[in-house]
Short mmCIF file of C-alpha atoms in Angstrom, two decimals:
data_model
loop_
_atom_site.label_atom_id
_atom_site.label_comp_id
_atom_site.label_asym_id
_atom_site.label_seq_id
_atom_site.Cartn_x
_atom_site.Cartn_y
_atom_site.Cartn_z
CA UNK A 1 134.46 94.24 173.32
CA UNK A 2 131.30 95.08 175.22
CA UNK A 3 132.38 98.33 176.01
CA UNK A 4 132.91 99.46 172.59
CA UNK A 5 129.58 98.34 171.68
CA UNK A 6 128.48 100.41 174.47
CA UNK A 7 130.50 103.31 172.69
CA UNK A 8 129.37 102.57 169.73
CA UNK A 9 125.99 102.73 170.83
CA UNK A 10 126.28 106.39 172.45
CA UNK A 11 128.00 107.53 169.84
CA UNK A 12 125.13 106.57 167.30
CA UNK A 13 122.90 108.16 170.37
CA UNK A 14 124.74 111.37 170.24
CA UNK A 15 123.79 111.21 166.26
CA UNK A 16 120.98 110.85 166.16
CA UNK A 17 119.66 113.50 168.85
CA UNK A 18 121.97 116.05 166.97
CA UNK A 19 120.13 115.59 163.95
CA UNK A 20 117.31 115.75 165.80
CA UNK A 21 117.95 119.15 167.33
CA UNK A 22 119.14 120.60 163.88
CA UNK A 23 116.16 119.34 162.63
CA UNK A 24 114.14 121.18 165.04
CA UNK A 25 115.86 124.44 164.77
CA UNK A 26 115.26 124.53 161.21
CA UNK A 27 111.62 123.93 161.39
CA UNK A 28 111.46 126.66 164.49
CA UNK A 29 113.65 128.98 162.01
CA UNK A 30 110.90 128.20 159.12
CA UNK A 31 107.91 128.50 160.97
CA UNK A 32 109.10 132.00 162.08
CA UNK A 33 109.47 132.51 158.52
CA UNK A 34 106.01 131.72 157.49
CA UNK A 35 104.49 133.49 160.80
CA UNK A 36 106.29 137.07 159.69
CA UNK A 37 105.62 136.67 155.78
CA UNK A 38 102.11 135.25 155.61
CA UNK A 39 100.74 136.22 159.54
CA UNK A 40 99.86 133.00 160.02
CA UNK A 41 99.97 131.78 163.85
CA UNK A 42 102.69 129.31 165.06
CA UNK A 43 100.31 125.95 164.73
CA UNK A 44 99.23 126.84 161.26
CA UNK A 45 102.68 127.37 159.81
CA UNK A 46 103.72 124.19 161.97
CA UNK A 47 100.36 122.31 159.83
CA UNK A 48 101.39 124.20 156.64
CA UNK A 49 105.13 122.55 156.83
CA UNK A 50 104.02 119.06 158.27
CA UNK A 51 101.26 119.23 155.16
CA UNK A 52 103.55 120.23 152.34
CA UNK A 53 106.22 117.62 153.67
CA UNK A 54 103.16 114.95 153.29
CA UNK A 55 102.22 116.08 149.93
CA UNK A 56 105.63 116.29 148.62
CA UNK A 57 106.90 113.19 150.08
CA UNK A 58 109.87 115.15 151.88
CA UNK A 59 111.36 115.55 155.43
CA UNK A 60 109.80 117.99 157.43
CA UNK A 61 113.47 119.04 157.29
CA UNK A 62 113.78 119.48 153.78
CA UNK A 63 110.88 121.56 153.75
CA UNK A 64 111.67 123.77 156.75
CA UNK A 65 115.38 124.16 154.32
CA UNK A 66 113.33 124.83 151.48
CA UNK A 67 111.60 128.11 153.13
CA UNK A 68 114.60 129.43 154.57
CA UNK A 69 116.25 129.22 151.26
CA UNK A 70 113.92 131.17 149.92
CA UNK A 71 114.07 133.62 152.83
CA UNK A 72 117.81 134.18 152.26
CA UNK A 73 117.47 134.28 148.40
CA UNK A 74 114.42 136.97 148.98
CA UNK A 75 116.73 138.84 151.61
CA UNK A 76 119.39 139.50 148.88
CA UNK A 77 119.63 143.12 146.99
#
């Protein structure tokens, strides 16, 4: 029984730091985004996202999706 709590336990680990990373990449992906399209430098696009996550009452995440979104839908013919 204890084991599979331990499992258990990992597994929700292994979750969570996955998100995590995802999470990351996305708001790496978006503030490369911002830095090409508006020249800003890598700690104000980083402030722009965490800001407009604050004033929207979204993830950092959902933001960071929102912009690359955008990117793709811009990148289209």
């Amino acid at each position: 029984m204890s084991r599979f709590a331990e499992l258990s336990a990992l597994e929700a680990e292994v979750a969570t730091l996955t998100d995590r990373l995802e999470t990351r990449k996305a708001v790496e992906r978006a503030k490369g985004e911002l830095m090409a399209k508006y020249q800003m430098t890598e700690p104000q696009a980083f402030k722009w996202i965490q800001r407009t996550a604050m004033d929207h009452r979204m993830t950092m995440r959902d933001v960071a999706d929102r912009i690359l979104a955008e990117a793709a839908a811009s990148d289209l013919p």
